[in-house]
PDB file of C-alpha atoms in Angstrom:
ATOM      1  CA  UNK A1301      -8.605  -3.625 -15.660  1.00  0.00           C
ATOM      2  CA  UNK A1302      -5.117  -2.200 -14.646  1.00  0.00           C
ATOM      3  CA  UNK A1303      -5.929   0.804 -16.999  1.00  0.00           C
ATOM      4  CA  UNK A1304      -9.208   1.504 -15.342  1.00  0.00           C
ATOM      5  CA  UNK A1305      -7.222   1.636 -11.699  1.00  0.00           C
ATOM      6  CA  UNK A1306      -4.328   3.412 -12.858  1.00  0.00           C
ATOM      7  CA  UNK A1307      -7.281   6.171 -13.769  1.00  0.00           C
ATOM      8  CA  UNK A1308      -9.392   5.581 -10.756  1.00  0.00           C
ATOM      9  CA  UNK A1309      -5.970   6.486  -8.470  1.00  0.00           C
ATOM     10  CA  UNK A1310      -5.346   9.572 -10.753  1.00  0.00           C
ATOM     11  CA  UNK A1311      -8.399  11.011 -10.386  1.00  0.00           C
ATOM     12  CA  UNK A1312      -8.599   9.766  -6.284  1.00  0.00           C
ATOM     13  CA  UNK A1313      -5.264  11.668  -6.122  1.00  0.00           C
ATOM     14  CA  UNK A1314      -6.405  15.128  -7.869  1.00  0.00           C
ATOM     15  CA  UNK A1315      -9.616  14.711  -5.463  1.00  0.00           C
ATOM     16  CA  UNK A1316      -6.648  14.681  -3.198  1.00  0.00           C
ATOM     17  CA  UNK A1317      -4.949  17.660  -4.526  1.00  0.00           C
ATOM     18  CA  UNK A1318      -8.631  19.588  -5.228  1.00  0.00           C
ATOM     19  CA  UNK A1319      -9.295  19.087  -1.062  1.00  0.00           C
ATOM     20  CA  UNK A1320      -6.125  21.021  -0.880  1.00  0.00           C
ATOM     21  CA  UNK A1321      -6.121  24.003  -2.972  1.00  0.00           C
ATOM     22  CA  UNK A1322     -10.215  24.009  -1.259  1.00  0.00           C
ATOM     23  CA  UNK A1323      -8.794  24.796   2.120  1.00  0.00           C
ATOM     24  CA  UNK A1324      -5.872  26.523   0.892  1.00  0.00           C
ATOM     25  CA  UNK A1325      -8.397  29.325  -0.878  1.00  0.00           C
ATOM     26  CA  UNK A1326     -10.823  29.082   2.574  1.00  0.00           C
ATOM     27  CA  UNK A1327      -7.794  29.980   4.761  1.00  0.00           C
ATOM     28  CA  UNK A1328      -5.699  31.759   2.896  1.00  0.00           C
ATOM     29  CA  UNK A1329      -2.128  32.903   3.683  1.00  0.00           C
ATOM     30  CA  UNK A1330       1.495  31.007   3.662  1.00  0.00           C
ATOM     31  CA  UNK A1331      -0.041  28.053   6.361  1.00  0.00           C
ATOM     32  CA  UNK A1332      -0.626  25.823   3.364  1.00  0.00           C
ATOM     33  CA  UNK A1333       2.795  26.839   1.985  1.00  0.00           C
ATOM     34  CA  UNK A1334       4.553  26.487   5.166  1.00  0.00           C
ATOM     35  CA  UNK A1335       2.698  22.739   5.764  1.00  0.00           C
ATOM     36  CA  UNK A1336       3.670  21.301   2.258  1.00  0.00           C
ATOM     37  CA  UNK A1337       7.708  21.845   2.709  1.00  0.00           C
ATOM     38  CA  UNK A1338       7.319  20.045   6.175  1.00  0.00           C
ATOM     39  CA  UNK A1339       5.420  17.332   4.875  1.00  0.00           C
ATOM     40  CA  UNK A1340       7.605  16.984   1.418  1.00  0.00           C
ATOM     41  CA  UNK A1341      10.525  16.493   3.795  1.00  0.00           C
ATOM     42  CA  UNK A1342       8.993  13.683   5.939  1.00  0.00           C
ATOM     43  CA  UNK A1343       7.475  11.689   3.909  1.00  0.00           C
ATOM     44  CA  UNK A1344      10.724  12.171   1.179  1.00  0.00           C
ATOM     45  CA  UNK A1345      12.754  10.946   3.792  1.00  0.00           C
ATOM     46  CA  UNK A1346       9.847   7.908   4.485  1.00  0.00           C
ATOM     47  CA  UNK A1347      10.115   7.194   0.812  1.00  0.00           C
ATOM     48  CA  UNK A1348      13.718   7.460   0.401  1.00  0.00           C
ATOM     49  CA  UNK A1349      14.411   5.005   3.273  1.00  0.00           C
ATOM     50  CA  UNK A1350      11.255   3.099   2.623  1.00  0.00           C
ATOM     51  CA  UNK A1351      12.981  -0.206   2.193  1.00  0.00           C
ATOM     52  CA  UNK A1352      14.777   0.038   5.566  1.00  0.00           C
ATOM     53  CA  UNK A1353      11.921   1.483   7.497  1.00  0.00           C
ATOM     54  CA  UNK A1354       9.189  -1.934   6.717  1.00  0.00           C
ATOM     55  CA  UNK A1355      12.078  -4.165   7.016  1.00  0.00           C
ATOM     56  CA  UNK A1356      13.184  -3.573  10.299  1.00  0.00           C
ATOM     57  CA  UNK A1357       9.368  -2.949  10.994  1.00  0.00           C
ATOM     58  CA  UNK A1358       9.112  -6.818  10.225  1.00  0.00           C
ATOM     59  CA  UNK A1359      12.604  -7.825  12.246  1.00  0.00           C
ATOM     60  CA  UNK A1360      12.930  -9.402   8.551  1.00  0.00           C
ATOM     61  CA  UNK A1361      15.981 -10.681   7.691  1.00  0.00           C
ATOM     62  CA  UNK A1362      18.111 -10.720   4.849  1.00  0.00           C
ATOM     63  CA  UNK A1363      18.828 -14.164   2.963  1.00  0.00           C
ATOM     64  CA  UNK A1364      20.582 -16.216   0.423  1.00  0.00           C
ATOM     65  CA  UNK A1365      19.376 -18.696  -2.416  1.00  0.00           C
ATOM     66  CA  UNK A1366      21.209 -21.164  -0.577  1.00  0.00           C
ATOM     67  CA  UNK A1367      19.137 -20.951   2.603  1.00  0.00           C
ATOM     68  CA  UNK A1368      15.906 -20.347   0.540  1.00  0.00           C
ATOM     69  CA  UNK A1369      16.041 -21.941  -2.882  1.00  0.00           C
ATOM     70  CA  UNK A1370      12.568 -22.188  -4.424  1.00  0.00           C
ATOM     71  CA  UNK A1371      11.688 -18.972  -2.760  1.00  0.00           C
ATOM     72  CA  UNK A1372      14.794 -17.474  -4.522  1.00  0.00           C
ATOM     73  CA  UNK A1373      14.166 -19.302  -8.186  1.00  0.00           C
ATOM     74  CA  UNK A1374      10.633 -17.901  -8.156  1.00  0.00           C
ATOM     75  CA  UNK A1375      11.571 -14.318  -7.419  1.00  0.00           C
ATOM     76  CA  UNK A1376      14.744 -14.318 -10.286  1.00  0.00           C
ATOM     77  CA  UNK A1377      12.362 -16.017 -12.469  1.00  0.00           C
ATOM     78  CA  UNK A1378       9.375 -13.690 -11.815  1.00  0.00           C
ATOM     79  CA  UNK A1379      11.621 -10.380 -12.123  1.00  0.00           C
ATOM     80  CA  UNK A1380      13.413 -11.640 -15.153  1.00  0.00           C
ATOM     81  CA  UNK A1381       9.791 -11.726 -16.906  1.00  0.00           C
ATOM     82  CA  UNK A1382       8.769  -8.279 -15.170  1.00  0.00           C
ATOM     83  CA  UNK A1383      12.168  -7.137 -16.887  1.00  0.00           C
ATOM     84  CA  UNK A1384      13.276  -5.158 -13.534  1.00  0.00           C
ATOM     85  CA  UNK A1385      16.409  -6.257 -11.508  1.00  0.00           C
ATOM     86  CA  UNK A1386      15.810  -9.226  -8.388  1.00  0.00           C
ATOM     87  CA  UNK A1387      15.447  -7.718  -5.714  1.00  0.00           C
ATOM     88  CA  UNK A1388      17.094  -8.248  -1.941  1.00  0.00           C
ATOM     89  CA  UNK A1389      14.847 -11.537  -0.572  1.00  0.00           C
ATOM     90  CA  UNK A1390      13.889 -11.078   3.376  1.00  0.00           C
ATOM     91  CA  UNK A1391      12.158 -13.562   5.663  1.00  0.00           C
ATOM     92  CA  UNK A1392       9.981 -12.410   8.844  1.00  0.00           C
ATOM     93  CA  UNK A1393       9.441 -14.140  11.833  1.00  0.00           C
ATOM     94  CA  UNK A1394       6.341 -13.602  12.058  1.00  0.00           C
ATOM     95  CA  UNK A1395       4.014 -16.635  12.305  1.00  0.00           C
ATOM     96  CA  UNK A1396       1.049 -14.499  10.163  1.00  0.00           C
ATOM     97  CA  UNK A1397       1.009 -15.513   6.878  1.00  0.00           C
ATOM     98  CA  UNK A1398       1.900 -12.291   4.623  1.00  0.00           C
ATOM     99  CA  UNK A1399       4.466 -10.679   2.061  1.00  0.00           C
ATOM    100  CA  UNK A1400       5.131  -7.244   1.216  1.00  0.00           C
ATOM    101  CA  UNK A1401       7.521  -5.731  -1.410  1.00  0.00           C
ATOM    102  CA  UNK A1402       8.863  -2.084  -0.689  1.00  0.00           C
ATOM    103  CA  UNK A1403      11.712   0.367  -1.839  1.00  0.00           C
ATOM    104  CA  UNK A1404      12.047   3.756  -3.870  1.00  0.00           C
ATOM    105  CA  UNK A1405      12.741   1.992  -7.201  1.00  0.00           C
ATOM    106  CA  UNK A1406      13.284  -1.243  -9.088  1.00  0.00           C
ATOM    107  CA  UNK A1407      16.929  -0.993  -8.273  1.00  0.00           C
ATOM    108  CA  UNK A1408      16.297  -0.655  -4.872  1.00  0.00           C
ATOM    109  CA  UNK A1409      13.345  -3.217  -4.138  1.00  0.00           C
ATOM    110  CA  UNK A1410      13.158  -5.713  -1.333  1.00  0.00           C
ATOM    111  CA  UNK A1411      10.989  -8.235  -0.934  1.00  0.00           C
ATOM    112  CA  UNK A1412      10.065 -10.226   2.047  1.00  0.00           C
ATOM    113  CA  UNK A1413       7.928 -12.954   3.251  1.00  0.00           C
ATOM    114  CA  UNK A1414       6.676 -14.207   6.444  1.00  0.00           C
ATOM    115  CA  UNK A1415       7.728 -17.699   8.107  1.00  0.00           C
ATOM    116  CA  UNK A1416       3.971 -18.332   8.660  1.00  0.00           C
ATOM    117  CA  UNK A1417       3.111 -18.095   4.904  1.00  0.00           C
ATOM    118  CA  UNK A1418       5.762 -20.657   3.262  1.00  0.00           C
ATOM    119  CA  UNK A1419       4.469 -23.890   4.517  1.00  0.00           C
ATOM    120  CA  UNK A1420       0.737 -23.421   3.841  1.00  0.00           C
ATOM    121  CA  UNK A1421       1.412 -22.118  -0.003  1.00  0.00           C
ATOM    122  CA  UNK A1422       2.259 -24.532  -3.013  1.00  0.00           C
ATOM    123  CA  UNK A1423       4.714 -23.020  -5.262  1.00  0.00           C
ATOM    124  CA  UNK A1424       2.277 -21.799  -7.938  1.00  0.00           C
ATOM    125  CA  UNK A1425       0.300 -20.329  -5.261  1.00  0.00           C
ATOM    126  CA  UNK A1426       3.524 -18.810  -3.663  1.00  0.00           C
ATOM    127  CA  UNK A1427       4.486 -17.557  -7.197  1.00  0.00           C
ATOM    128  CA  UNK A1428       1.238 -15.799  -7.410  1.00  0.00           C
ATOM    129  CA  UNK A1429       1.777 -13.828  -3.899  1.00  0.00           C
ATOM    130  CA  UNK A1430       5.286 -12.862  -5.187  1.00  0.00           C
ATOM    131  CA  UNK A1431       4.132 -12.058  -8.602  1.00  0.00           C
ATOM    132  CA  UNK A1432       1.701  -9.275  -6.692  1.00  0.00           C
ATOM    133  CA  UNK A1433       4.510  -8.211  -4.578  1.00  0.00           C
ATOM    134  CA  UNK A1434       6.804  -7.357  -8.069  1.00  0.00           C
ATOM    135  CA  UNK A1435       4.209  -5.548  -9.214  1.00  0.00           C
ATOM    136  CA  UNK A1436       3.756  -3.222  -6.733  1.00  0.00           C
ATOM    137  CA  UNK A1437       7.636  -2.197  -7.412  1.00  0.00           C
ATOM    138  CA  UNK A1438       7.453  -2.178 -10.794  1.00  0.00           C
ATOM    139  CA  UNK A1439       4.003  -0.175 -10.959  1.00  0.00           C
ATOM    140  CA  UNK A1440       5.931   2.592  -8.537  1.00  0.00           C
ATOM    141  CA  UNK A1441       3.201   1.935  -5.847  1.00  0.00           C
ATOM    142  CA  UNK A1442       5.189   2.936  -3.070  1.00  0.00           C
ATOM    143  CA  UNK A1443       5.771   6.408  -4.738  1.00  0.00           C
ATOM    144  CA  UNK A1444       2.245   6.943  -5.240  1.00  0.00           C
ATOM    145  CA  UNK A1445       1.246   6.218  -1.451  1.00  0.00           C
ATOM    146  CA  UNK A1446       4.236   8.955  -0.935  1.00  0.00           C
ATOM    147  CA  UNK A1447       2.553  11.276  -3.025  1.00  0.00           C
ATOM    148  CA  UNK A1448      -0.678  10.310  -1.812  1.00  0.00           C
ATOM    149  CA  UNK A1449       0.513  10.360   2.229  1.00  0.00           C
ATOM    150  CA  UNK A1450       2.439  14.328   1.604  1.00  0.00           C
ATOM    151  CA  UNK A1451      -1.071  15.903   0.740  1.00  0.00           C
ATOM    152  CA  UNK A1452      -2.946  14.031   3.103  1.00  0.00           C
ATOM    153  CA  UNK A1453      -0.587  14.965   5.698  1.00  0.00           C
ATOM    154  CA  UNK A1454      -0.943  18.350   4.862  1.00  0.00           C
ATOM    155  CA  UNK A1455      -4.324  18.561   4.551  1.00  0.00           C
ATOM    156  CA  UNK A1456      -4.607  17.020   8.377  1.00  0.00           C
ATOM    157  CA  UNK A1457      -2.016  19.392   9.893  1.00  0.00           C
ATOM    158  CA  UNK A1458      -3.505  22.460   8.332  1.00  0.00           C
ATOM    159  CA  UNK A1459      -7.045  21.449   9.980  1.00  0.00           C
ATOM    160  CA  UNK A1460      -5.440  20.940  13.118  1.00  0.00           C
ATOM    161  CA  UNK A1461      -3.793  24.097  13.105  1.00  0.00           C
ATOM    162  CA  UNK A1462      -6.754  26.156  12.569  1.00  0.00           C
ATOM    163  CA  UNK A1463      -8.298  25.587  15.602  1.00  0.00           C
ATOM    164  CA  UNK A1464      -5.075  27.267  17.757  1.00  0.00           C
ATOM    165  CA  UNK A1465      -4.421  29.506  14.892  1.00  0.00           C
ATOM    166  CA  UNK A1466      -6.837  32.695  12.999  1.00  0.00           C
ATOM    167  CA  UNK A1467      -6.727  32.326   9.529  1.00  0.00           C
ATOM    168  CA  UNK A1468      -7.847  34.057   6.916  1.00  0.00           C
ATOM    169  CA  UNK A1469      -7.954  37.164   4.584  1.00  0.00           C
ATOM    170  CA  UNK A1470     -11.374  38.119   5.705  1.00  0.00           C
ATOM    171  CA  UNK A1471     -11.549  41.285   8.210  1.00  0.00           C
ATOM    172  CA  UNK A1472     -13.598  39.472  10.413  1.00  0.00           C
ATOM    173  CA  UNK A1473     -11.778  36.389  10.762  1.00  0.00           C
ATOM    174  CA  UNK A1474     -13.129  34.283   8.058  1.00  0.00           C
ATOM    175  CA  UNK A1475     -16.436  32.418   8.059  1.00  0.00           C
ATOM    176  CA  UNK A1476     -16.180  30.246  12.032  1.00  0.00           C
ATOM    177  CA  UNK A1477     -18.912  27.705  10.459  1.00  0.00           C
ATOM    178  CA  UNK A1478     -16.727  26.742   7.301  1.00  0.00           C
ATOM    179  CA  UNK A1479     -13.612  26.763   9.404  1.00  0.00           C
ATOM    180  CA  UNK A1480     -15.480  24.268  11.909  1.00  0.00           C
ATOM    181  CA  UNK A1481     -16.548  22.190   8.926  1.00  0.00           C
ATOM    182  CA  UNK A1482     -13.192  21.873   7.707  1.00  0.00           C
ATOM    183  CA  UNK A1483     -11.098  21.321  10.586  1.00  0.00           C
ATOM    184  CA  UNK A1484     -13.860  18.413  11.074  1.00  0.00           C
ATOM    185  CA  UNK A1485     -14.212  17.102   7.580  1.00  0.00           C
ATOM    186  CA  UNK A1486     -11.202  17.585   5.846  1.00  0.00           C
ATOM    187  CA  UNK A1487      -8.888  15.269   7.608  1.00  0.00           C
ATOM    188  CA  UNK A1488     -11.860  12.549   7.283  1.00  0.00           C
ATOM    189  CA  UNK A1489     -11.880  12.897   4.014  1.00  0.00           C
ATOM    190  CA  UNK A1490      -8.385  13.243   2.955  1.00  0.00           C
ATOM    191  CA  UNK A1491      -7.905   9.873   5.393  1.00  0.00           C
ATOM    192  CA  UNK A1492     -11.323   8.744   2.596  1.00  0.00           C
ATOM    193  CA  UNK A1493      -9.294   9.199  -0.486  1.00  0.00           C
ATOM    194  CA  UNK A1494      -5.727   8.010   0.798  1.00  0.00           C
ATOM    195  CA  UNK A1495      -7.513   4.649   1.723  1.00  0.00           C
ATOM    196  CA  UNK A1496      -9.352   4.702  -1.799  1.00  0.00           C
ATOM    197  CA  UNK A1497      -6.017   5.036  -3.183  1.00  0.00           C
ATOM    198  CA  UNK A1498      -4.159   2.274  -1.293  1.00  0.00           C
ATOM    199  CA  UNK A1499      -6.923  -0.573  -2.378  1.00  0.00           C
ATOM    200  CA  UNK A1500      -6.913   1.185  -5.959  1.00  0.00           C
ATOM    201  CA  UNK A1501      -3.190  -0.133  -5.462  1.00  0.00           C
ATOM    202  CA  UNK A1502      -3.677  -3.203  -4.167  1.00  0.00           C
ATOM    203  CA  UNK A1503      -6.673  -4.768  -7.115  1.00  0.00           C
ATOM    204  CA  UNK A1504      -3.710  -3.003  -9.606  1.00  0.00           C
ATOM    205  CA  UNK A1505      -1.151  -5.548  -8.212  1.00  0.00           C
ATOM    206  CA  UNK A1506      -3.636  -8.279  -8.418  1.00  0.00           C
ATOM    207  CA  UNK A1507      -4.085  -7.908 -12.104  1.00  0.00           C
ATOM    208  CA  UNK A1508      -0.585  -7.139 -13.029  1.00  0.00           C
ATOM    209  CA  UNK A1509       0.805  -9.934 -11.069  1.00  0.00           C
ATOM    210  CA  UNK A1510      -1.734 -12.014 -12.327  1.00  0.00           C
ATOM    211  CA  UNK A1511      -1.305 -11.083 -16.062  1.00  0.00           C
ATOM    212  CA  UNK A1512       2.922 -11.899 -15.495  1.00  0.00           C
ATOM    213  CA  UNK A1513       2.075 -15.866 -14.192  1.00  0.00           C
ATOM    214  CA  UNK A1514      -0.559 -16.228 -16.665  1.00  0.00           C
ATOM    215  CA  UNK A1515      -2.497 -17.808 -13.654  1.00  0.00           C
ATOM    216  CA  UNK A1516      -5.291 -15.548 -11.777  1.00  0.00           C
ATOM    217  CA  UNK A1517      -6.596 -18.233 -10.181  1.00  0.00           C
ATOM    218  CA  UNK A1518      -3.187 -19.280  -8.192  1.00  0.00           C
ATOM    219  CA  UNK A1519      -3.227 -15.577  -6.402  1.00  0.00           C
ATOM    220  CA  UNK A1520      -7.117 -16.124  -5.689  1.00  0.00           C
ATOM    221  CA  UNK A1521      -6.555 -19.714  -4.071  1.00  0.00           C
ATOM    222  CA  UNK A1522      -2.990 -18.069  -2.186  1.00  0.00           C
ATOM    223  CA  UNK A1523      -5.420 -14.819  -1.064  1.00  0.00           C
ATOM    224  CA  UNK A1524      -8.150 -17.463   0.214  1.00  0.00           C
ATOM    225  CA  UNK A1525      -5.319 -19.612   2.434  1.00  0.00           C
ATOM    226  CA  UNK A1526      -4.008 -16.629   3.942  1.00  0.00           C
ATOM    227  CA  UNK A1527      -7.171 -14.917   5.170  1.00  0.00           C
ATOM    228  CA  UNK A1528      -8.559 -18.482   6.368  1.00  0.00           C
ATOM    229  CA  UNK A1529      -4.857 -18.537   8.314  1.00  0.00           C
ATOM    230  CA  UNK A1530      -4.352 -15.662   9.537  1.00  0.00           C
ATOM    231  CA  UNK A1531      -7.628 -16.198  11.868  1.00  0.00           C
ATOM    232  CA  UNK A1532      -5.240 -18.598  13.711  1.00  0.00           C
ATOM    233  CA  UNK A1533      -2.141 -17.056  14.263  1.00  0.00           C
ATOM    234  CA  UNK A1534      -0.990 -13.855  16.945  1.00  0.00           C
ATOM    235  CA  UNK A1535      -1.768 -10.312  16.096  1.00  0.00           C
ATOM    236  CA  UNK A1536       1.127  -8.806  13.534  1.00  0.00           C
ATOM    237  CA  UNK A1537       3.891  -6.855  15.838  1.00  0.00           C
ATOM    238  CA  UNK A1538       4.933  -4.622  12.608  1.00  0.00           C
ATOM    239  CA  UNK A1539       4.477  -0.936  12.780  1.00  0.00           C
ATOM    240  CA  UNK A1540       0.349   0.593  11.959  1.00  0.00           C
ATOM    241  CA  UNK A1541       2.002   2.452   9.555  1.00  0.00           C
ATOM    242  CA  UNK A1542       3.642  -0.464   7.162  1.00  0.00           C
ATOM    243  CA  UNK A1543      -0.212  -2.420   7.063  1.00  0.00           C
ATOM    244  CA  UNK A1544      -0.623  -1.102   3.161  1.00  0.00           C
ATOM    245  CA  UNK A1545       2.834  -2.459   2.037  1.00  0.00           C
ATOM    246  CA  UNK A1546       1.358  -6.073   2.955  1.00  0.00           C
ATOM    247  CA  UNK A1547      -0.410  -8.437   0.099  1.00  0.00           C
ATOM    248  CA  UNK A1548      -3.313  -9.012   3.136  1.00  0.00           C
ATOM    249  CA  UNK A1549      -4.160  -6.181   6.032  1.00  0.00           C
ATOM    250  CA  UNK A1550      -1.627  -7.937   8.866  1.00  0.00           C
ATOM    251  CA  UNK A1551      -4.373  -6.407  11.351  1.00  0.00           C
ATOM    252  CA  UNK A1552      -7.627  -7.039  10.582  1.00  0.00           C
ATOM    253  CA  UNK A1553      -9.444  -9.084   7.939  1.00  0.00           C
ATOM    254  CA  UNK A1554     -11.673  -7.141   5.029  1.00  0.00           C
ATOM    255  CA  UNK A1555     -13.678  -4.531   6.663  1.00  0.00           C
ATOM    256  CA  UNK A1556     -17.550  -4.443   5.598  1.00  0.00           C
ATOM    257  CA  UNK A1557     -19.750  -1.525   5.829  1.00  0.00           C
ATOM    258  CA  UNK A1558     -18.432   2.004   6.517  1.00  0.00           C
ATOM    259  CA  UNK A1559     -15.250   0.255   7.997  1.00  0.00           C
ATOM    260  CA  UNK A1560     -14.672  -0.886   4.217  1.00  0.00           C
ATOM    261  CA  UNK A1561     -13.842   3.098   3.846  1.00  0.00           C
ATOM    262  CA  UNK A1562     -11.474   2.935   6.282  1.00  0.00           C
ATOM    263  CA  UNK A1563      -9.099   0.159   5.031  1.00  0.00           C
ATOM    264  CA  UNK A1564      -6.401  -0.330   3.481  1.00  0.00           C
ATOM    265  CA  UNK A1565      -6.974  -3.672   1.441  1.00  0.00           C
ATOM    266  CA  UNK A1566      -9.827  -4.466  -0.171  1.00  0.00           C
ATOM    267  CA  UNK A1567     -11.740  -7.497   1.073  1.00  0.00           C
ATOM    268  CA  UNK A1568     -10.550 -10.507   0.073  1.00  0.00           C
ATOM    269  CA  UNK A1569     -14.088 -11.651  -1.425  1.00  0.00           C
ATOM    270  CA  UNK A1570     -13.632  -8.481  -3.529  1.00  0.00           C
ATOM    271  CA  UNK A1571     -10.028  -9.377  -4.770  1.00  0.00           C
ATOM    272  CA  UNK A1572     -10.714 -13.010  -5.799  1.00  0.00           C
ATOM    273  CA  UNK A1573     -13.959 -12.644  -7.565  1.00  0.00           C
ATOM    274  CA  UNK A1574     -12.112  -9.833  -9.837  1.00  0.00           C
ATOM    275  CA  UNK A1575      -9.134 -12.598 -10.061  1.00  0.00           C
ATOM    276  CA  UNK A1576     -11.762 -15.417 -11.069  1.00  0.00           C
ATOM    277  CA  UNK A1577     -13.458 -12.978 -13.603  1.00  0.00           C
ATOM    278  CA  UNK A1578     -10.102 -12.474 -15.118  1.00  0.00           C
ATOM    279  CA  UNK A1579      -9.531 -16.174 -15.648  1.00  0.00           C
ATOM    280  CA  UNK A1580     -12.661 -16.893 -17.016  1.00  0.00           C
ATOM    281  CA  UNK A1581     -12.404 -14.186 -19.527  1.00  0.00           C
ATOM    282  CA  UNK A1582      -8.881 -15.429 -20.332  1.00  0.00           C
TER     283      UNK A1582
END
């Protein structure tokens, strides 16, 4: 299963690429160029500081296996098995059940937890959630959605730009009706694919975390409580833009329909049938 959405998020992010070497030919000139460096350099500095960024997003704070020590034996025990180093432990205030894991690297991983999700979670349950979260470092995730964020922010900017600016290597301007058509389309779609990407991401932690407890069906029952929760608790206060870092969407529930498209988690029906299939198949 993981190798089938490792392939599904390389060929979502050449799609990616493809869109962008398709408007680069249409407009032509150093725009596309020019947009790539600008983008490289924000979302390198995003990534680089990634780990401070969804933290203080959170208000998590840091702490100690002395003020958290089940929470802290699962983690050690969980990365000792993933083989990657423990990483810095962080509780949120927030009374919305939810985790996220985030940083550059292994060596640099963080991993936090909300208040609202530790008392409704049994430990194997817990251990599940934090199992996912590992994953996601160890699989590189957050590089990906870097990679996967620099094009799409290109892609977006360039199609904005072309409305203010003429572009083109064609005497008479260029073609107005393809230029219309991409200035609409290609931000949709490059928004399309990121998304695609991100819940690629997300069923790849899933499996992975499932495969290092051994236990599926503890992430499936953990996914369940905190969708049924979250229905009861205030809206998250974290930043729009740290929503696909979290193990369930902190601002809306799975999305049916065309709003599926649009989101960054799959729905949680989705995840735990694919979690149940893997326990029954062993």
């Amino acid at each position: 299963m993981t190798g089938r959405n490792y392939l599904k998020t390389t060929l979502l992010l050449a799609g990616l690429s493809g869109l962008l070497l398709g408007i680069g030919a249409l407009l032509g000139g150093n725009w596309i160029t020019i947009m790539l460096v600008i983008a490289i350099l924000m979302n390198g500095i995003a990534y680089f500081f990634s780990d401070k960024i969804a933290i203080r997003a959170a208000r998590a704070v840091p702490v100690t296996e002395a003020q958290f020590p089940e929470l802290y034996q699962i983690v050690k025990g969980l990365a000792d098995r993933a083989g990657i180093p423990m990483p810095r432990l962080y509780v949120s205030p927030s009374p919305q059940p939810n985790a996220f894991a985030t940083g550059r690297n292994p060596d640099h991983a963080a991993v936090a937890v909300t208040q609202g999700i530790l008392p409704i979670l049994d430990r194997r349950e817990l251990e599940g959630v934090l199992a996912h979260e590992l994953s996601h470092v160890q699989n590189r995730d957050i590089l990906i959605s870097s990679v996967a964020a620099t094009i799409g922010a290109v892609i977006t900017w360039v199609a904005h730009l072309a409305i203010f600016v003429p572009m083109g290597d064609d005497d008479d301007g260029g073609n107005p009706i393809a230029a219309l058509l991409m200035v609409i389309l290609a931000p949709i779609a490059a928004l399309l694919i990121q998304m695609a990407i991100s819940r690629s991401r997300e069923f790849g932690a899933d499996s992975s975390g499932a495969r290092l407890t051994h236990d599926p069906r503890a992430l499936a029952s953990a996914l369940r409580k905190i969708e049924a929760y979250s229905r009861g608790t205030p809206p998250a206060t974290t930043n729009p833009s740290t929503a696909h870092l979290f193990i369930s969407n902190p601002f809306r529930g799975g999305a049916g329909g065309v709003a599926k498209l649009f989101s960054t988690h799959p729905s949680t029906a989705e995840r735990v049938e694919r979690l149940e299939r893997m326990a029954y198949n062993g």
